[in-house]
Coordinates of C-alpha atoms in Angstrom, one line a residue:
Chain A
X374 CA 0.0 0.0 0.0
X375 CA 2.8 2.3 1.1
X376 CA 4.1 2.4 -2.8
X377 CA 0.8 3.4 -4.1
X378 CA 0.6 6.9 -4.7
X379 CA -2.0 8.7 -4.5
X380 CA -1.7 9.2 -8.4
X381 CA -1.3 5.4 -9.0
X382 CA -4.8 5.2 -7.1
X383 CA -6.1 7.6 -10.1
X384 CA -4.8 5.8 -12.4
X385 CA -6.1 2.1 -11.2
X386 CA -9.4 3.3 -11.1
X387 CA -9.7 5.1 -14.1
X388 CA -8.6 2.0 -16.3
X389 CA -11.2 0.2 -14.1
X390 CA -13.7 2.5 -15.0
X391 CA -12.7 2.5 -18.8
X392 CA -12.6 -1.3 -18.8
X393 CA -16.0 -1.2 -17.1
X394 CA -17.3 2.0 -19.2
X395 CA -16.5 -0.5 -22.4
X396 CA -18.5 -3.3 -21.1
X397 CA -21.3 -1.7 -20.1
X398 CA -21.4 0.3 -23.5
X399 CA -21.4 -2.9 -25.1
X400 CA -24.1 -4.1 -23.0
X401 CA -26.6 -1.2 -23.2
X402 CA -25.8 -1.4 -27.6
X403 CA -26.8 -4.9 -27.7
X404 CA -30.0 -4.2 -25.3
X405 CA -31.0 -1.2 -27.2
X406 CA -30.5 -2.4 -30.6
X407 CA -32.0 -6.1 -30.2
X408 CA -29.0 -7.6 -31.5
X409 CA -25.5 -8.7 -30.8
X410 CA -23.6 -7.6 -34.0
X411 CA -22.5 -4.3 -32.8
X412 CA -19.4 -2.6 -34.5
X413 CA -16.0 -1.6 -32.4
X414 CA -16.2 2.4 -33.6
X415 CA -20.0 2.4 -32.0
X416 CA -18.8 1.2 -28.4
X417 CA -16.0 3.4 -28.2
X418 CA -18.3 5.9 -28.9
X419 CA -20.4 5.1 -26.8
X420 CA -18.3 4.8 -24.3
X421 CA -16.4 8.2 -25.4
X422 CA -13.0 6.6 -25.3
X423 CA -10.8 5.4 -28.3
X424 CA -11.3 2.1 -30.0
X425 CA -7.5 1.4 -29.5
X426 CA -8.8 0.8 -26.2
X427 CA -11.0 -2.3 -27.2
X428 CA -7.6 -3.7 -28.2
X429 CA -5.6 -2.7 -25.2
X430 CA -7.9 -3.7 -22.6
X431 CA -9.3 -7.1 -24.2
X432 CA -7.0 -8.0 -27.5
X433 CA -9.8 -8.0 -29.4
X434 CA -14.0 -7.5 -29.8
X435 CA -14.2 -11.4 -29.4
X436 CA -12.1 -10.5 -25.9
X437 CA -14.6 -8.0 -24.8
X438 CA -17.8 -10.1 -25.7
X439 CA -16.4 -13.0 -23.3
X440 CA -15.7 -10.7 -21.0
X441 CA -18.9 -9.4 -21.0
X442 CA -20.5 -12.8 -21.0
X443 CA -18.0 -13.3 -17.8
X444 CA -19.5 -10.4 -16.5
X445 CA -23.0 -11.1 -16.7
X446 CA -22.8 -14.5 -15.7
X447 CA -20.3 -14.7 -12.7
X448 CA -22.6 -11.9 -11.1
X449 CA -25.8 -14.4 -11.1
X450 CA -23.3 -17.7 -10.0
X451 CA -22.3 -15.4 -6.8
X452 CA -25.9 -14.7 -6.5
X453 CA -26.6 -18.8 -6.6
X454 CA -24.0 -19.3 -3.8
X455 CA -25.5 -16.7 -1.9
X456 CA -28.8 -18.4 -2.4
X457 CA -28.0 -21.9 -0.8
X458 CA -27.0 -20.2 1.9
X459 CA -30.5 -19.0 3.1
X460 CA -31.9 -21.4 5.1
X461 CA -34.9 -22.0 3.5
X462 CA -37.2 -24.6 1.6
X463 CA -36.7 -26.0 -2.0
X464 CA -39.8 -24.9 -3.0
X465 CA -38.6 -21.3 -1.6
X466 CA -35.3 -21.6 -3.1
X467 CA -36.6 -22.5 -6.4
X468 CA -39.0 -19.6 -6.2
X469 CA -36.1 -17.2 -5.7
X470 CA -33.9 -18.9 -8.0
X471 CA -36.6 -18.3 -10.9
X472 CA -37.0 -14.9 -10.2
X473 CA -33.7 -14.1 -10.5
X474 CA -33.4 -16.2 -14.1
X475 CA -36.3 -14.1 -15.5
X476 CA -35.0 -10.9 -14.1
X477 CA -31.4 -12.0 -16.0
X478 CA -33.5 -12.3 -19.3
X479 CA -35.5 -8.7 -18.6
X480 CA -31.8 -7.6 -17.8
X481 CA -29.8 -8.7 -20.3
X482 CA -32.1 -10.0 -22.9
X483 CA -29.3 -10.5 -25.5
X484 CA -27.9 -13.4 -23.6
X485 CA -29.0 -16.6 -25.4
X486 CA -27.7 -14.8 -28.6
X487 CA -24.2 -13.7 -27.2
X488 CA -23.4 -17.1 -26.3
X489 CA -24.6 -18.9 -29.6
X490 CA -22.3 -16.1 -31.5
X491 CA -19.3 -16.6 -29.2
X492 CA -19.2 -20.5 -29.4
X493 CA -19.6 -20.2 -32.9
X494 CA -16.1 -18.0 -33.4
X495 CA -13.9 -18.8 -30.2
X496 CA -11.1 -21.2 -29.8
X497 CA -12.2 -24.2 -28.0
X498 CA -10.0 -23.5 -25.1
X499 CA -12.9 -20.5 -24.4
X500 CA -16.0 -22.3 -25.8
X501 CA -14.5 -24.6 -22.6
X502 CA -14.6 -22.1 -20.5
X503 CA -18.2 -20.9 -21.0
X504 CA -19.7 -24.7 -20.9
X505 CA -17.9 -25.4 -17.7
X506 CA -17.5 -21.6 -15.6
X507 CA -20.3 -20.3 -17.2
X508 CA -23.1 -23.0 -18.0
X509 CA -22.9 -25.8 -16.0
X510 CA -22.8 -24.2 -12.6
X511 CA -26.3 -22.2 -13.1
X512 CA -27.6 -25.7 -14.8
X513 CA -26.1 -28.0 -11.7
X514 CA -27.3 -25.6 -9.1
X515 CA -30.5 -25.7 -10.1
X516 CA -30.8 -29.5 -10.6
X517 CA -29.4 -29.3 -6.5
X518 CA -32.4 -27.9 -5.5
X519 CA -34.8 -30.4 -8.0
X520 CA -33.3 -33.2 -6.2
X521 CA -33.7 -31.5 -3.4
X522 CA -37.5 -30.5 -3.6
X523 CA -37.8 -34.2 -4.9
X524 CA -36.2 -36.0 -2.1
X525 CA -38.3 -34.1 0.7
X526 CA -41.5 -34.5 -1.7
X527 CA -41.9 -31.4 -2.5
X528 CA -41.7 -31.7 -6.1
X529 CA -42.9 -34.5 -8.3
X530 CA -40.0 -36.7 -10.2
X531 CA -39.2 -34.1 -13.4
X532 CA -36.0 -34.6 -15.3
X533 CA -33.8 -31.5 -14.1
X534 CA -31.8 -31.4 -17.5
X535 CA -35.4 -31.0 -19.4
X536 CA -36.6 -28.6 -16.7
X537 CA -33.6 -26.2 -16.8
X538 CA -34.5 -25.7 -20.5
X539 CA -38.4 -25.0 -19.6
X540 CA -36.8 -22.4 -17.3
X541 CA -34.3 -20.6 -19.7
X542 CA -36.9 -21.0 -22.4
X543 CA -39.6 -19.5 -20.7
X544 CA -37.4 -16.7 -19.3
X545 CA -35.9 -15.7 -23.0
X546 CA -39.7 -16.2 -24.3
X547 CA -40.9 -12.6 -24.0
X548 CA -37.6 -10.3 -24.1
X549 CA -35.6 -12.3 -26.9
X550 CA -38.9 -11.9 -29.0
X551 CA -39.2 -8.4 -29.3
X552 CA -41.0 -8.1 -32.7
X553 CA -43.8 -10.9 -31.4
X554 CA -44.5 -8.8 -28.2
X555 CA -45.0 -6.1 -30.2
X556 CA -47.2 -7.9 -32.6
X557 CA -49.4 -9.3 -30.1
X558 CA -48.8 -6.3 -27.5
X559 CA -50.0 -4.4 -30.0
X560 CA -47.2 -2.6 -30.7
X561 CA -45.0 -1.9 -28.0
X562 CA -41.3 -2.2 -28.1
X563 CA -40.1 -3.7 -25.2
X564 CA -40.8 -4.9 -22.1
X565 CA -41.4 -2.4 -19.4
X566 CA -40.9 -3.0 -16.0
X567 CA -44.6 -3.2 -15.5
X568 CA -45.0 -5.5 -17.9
X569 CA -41.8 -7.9 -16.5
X570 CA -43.1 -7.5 -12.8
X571 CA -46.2 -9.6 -14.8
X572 CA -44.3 -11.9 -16.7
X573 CA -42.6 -13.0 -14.1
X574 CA -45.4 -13.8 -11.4
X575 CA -47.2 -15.5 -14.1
X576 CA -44.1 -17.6 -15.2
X577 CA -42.9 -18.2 -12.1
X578 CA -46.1 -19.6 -10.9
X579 CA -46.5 -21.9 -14.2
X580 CA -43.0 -23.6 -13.5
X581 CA -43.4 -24.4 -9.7
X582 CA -47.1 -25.5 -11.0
X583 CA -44.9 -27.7 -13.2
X584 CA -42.5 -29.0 -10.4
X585 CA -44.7 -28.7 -7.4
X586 CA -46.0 -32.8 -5.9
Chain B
X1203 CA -57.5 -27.2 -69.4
X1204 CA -58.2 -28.0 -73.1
X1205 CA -55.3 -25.5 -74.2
X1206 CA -53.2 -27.3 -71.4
X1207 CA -50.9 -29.8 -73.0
X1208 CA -48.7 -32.2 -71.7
X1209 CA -45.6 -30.2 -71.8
X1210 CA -46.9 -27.7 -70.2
X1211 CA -48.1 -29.5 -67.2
X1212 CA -44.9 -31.2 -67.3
X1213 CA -43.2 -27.9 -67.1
X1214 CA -44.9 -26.6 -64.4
X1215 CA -44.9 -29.7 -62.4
X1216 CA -40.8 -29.0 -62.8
X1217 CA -41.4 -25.3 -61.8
X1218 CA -43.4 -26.2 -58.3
X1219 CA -40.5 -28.9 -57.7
X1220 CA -37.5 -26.7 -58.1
X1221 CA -39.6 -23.7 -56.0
X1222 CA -39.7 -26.5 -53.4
X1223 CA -36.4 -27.8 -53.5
X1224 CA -35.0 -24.3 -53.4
X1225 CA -37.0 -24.0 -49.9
X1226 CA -36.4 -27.3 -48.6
X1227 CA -32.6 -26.8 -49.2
X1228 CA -32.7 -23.4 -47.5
X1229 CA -34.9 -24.9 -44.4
X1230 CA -32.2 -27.9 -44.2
X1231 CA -29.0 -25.7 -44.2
X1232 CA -30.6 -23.5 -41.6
X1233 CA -31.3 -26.4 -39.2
X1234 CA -27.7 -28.6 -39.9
X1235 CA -25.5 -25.3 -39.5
X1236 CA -27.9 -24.0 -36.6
X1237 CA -27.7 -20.3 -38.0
X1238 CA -30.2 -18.7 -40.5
X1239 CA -27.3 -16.7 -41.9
X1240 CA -27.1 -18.8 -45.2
X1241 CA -25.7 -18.3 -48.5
X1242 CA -27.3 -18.6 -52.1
X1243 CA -24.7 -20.4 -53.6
X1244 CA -24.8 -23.3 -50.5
X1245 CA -28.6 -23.2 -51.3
X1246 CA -28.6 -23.3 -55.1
X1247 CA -26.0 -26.1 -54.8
X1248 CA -28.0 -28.1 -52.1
X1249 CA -31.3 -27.6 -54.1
X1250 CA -29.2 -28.8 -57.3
X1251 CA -30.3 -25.9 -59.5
X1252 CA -28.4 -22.6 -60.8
X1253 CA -28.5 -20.2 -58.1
X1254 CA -30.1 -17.8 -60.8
X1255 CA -33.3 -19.6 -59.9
X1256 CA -33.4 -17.6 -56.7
X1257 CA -34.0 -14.6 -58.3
X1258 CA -36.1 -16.5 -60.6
X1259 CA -38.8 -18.0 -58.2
X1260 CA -38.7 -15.3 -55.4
X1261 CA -36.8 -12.1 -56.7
X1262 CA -34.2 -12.4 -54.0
X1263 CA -32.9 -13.7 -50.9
X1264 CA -35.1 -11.9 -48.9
X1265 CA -37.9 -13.1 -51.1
X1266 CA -36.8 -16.5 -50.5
X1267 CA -37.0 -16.4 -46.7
X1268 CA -40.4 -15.2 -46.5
X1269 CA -41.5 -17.5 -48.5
X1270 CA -40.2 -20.0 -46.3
X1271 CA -41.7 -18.7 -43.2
X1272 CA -44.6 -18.2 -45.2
X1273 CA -44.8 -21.9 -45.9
X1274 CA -43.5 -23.2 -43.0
X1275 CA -45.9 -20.9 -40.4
X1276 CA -49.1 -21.5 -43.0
X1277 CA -49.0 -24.8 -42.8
X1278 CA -49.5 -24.7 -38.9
X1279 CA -52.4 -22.3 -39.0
X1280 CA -54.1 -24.7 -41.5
X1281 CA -53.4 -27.0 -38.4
X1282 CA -54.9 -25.1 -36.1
X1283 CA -58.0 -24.5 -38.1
X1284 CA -58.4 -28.2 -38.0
X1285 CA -58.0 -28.7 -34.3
X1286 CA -61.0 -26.3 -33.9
X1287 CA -62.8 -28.7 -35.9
X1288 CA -62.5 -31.2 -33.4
X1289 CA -65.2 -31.5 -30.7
X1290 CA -62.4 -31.9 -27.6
X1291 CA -63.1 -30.2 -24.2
X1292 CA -60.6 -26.8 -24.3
X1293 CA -57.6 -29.3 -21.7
X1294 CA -57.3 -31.6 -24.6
X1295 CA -57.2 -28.8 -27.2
X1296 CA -54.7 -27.1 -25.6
X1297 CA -52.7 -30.5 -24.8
X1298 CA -52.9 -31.1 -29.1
X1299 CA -51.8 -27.2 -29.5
X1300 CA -49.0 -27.0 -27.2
X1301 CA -47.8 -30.8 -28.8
X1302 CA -48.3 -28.9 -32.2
X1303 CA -45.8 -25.9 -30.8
X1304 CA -43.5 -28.2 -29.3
X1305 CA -43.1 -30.6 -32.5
X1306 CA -42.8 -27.0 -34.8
X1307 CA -39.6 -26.4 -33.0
X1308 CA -38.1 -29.3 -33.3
X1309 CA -38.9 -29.5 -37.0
X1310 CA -37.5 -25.8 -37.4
X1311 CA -35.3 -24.5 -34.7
X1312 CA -34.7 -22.0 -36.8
X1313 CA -38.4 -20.4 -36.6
X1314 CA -37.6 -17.4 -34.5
X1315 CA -34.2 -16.8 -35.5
X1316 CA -35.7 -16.6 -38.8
X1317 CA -38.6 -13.9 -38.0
X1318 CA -35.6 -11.9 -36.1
X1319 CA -34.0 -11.6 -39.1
X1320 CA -37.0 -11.2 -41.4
X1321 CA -38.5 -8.1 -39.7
X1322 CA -35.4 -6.4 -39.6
X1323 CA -34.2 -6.4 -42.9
X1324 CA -37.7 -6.5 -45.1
X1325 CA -39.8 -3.7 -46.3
X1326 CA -42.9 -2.0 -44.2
X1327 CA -45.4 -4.2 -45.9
X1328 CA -43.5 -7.3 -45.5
X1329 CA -43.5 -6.8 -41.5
X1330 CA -47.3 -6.3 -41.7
X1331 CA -47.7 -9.4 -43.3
X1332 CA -45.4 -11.6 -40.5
X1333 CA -47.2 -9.5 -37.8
X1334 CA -51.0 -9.8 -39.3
X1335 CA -50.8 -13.1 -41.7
X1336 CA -48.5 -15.3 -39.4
X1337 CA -47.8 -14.4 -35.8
X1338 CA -51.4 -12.6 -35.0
X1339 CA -53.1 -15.9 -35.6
X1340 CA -51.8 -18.1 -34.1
X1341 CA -51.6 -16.3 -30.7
X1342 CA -55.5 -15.3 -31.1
X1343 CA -55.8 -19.2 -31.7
X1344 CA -54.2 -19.9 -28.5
X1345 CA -55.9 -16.8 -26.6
X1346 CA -59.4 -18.2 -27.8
X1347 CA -58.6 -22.0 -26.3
X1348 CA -57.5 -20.1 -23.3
X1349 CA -60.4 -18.3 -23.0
X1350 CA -63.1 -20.9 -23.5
X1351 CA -60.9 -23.0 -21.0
X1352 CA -61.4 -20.1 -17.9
X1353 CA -65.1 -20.3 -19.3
X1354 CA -65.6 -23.6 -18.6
X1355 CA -64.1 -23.5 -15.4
X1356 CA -61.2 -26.0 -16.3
X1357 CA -58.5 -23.2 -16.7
X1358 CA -57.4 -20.8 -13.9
X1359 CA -57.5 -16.8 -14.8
X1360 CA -54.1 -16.9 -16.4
X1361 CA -53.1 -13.8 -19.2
X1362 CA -53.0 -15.2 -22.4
X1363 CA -50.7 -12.8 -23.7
X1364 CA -48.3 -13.8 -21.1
X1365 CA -48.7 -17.7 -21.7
X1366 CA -48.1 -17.4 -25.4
X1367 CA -44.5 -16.2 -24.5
X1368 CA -44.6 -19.0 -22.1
X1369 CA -45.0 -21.4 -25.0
X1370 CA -43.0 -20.5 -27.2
X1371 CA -40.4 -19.5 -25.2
X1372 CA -40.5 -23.6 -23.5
X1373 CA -41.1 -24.7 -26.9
X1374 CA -37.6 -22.7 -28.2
X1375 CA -36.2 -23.3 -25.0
X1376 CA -34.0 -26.8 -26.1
X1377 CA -34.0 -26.8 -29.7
X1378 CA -32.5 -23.0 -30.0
X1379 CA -30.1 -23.3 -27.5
X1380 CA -27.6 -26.2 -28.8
X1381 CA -24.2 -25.6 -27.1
X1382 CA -26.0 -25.4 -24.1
X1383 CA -27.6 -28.7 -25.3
X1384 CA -24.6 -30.1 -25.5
X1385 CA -23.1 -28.9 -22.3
X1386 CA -25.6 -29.6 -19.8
X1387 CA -26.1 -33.0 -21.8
X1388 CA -22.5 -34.1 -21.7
X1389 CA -21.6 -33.5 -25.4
X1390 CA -24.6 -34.5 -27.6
X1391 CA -25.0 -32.3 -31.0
X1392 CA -28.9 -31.6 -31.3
X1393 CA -32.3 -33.0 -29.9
X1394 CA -32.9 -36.5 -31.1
X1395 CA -36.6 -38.0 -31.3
X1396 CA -36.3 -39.6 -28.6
X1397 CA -35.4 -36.4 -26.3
X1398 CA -38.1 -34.7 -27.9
X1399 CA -40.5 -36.9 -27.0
X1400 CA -39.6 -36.6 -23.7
X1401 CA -38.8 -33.1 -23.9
X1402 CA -42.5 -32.5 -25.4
X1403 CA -43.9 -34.5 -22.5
X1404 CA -42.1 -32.7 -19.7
X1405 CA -42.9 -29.4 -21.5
X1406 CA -46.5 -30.1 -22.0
X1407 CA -47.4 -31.5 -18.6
X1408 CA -45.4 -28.1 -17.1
X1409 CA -47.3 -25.7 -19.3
X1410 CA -50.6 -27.4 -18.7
X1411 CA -50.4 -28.2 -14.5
X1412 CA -49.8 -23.7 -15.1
X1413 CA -52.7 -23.6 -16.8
X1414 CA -55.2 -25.6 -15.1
X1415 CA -57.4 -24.5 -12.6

């Protein structure tokens, strides 16, 4: 500590805060724009720093897409551990656990897509990485609690693997489907936080209705 | 008739079959490379016709892919028509419709993708005709079941807006997600028949235990 200058601080923080603008910026593009073929020169800008800094901070656009991909998925894994540490029922814990998958896909709807794009260009040592770090712990912790629910007879005997896919399925449903909620919303262009507040009593409800003995 | 000849029946017998090939090929690519990015020449080539043909039989690319929606979307609403035929209490109409959704997905993965794509690229009157002709329909089919279901007393007061992203969103859940397919299910490529049938079953029994009062 006693090397760090008070200059050093400055400086820390703001490449934190440029890595972090750069994310973000990428992030808001893809929400706002339904789709995650964004160019370089647009996130810079939107970020209001130079696009040399795409390069510096992450090698390459492919870099900062699986970085934002870390990101957004390492937050909701914490929030999983977090989660089996409340002492409460499987039936609770699935409730929770739901909620927070459908406020992911309200959040960042453009997830589903970002990974389909990045395992179709990245080496295999990443497309490892994001089956493994990224995938599989969201997809294991919620088969935990199945077995869970199952063993103290809460729930009836579903296949977790099957189930996780209702769930993600359900969750992308309404926000990865833009131009169909506006077609049968009548024209709107998004979900609003009205609207998700809705969806996801109503979908949460019809999955534990689905699980539930 | 009279001034038809042989030839000329001949002929147009060839033109329906190379229309159809072109769309099959284009439908088949989509599903085998899991993207709906696709070019003409991999079409023209799978079809077994000069790629000139495209332009030909639907002015463009672009023609070409709404044709195919067109054909592969009509087809299910000619369904639908028929399963209001049937004298079924609105449960086992539902059941039938949601099997419907579920096997559509599996058949063509591609199906949202391929709207996403559609209605950002095509003209004004094109996205009227996906909205009115294709997607419209088939939720009002789904919101009139619903409704004759809370009627009867066999459905609870669910939004039918809200379950139609439900469905599709379950139905898209395993079939458009296939690196996740294969990570959660230890390396397997796509949905077989066999997981679809127990994927439709898992699906179906969820959606419906949501539904019923």
């Amino acid at each position: 500590m006693g090397k760090r200058t008070a200059s050093s601080v400055a400086r820390s923080q703001g490449k934190a805060s440029i890595r972090d603008s750069l994310l973000e910026a990428a992030s808001a593009l893809m929400r706002e724009q339904d789709t995650v073929e964004i160019g370089i020169l647009d996130i810079a800008s939107r970020a209001e720093v130079n696009h040399g800094m795409i390069r510096y901070y992450f090698g390459s656009k492919e870099g900062m897409m699986l970085a934002l991909l870390d990101r957004d998925v390492q937050m909701r894994i914490r929030q999983l551990a977090a989660l089996f540490r409340l002492d409460v029922t499987p039936t609770e814990r699935m409730r929770i656990h739901l909620e927070g998958i459908l406020d992911t896909y309200y959040q960042i709807p453009y997830l589903n897509r970002l990974i389909h794009a990045m395992v179709r260009d990245a080496s295999p040592e990443r497309v490892h990485h994001i089956a493994e770090e990224l995938l599989k712990p969201i997809a294991r912790a919620q088969h935990r609690i199945i077995e869970a629910g199952i063993e103290s007879g809460e729930f009836r005997k579903v296949d977790p693997k099957l189930f996780y896919f209702n769930t993600i399925g359900s969750a992308d449903g309404l926000y990865a489907n833009r131009f169909t909620l506006s077609a049968v919303f009548g024209g709107i262009p998004a979900a609003d936080d009205a609207l998700h507040e809705r969806y996801k009593k109503q979908t949460v409800e019809t999955l534990m209705a689905g699980l539930l003995a």
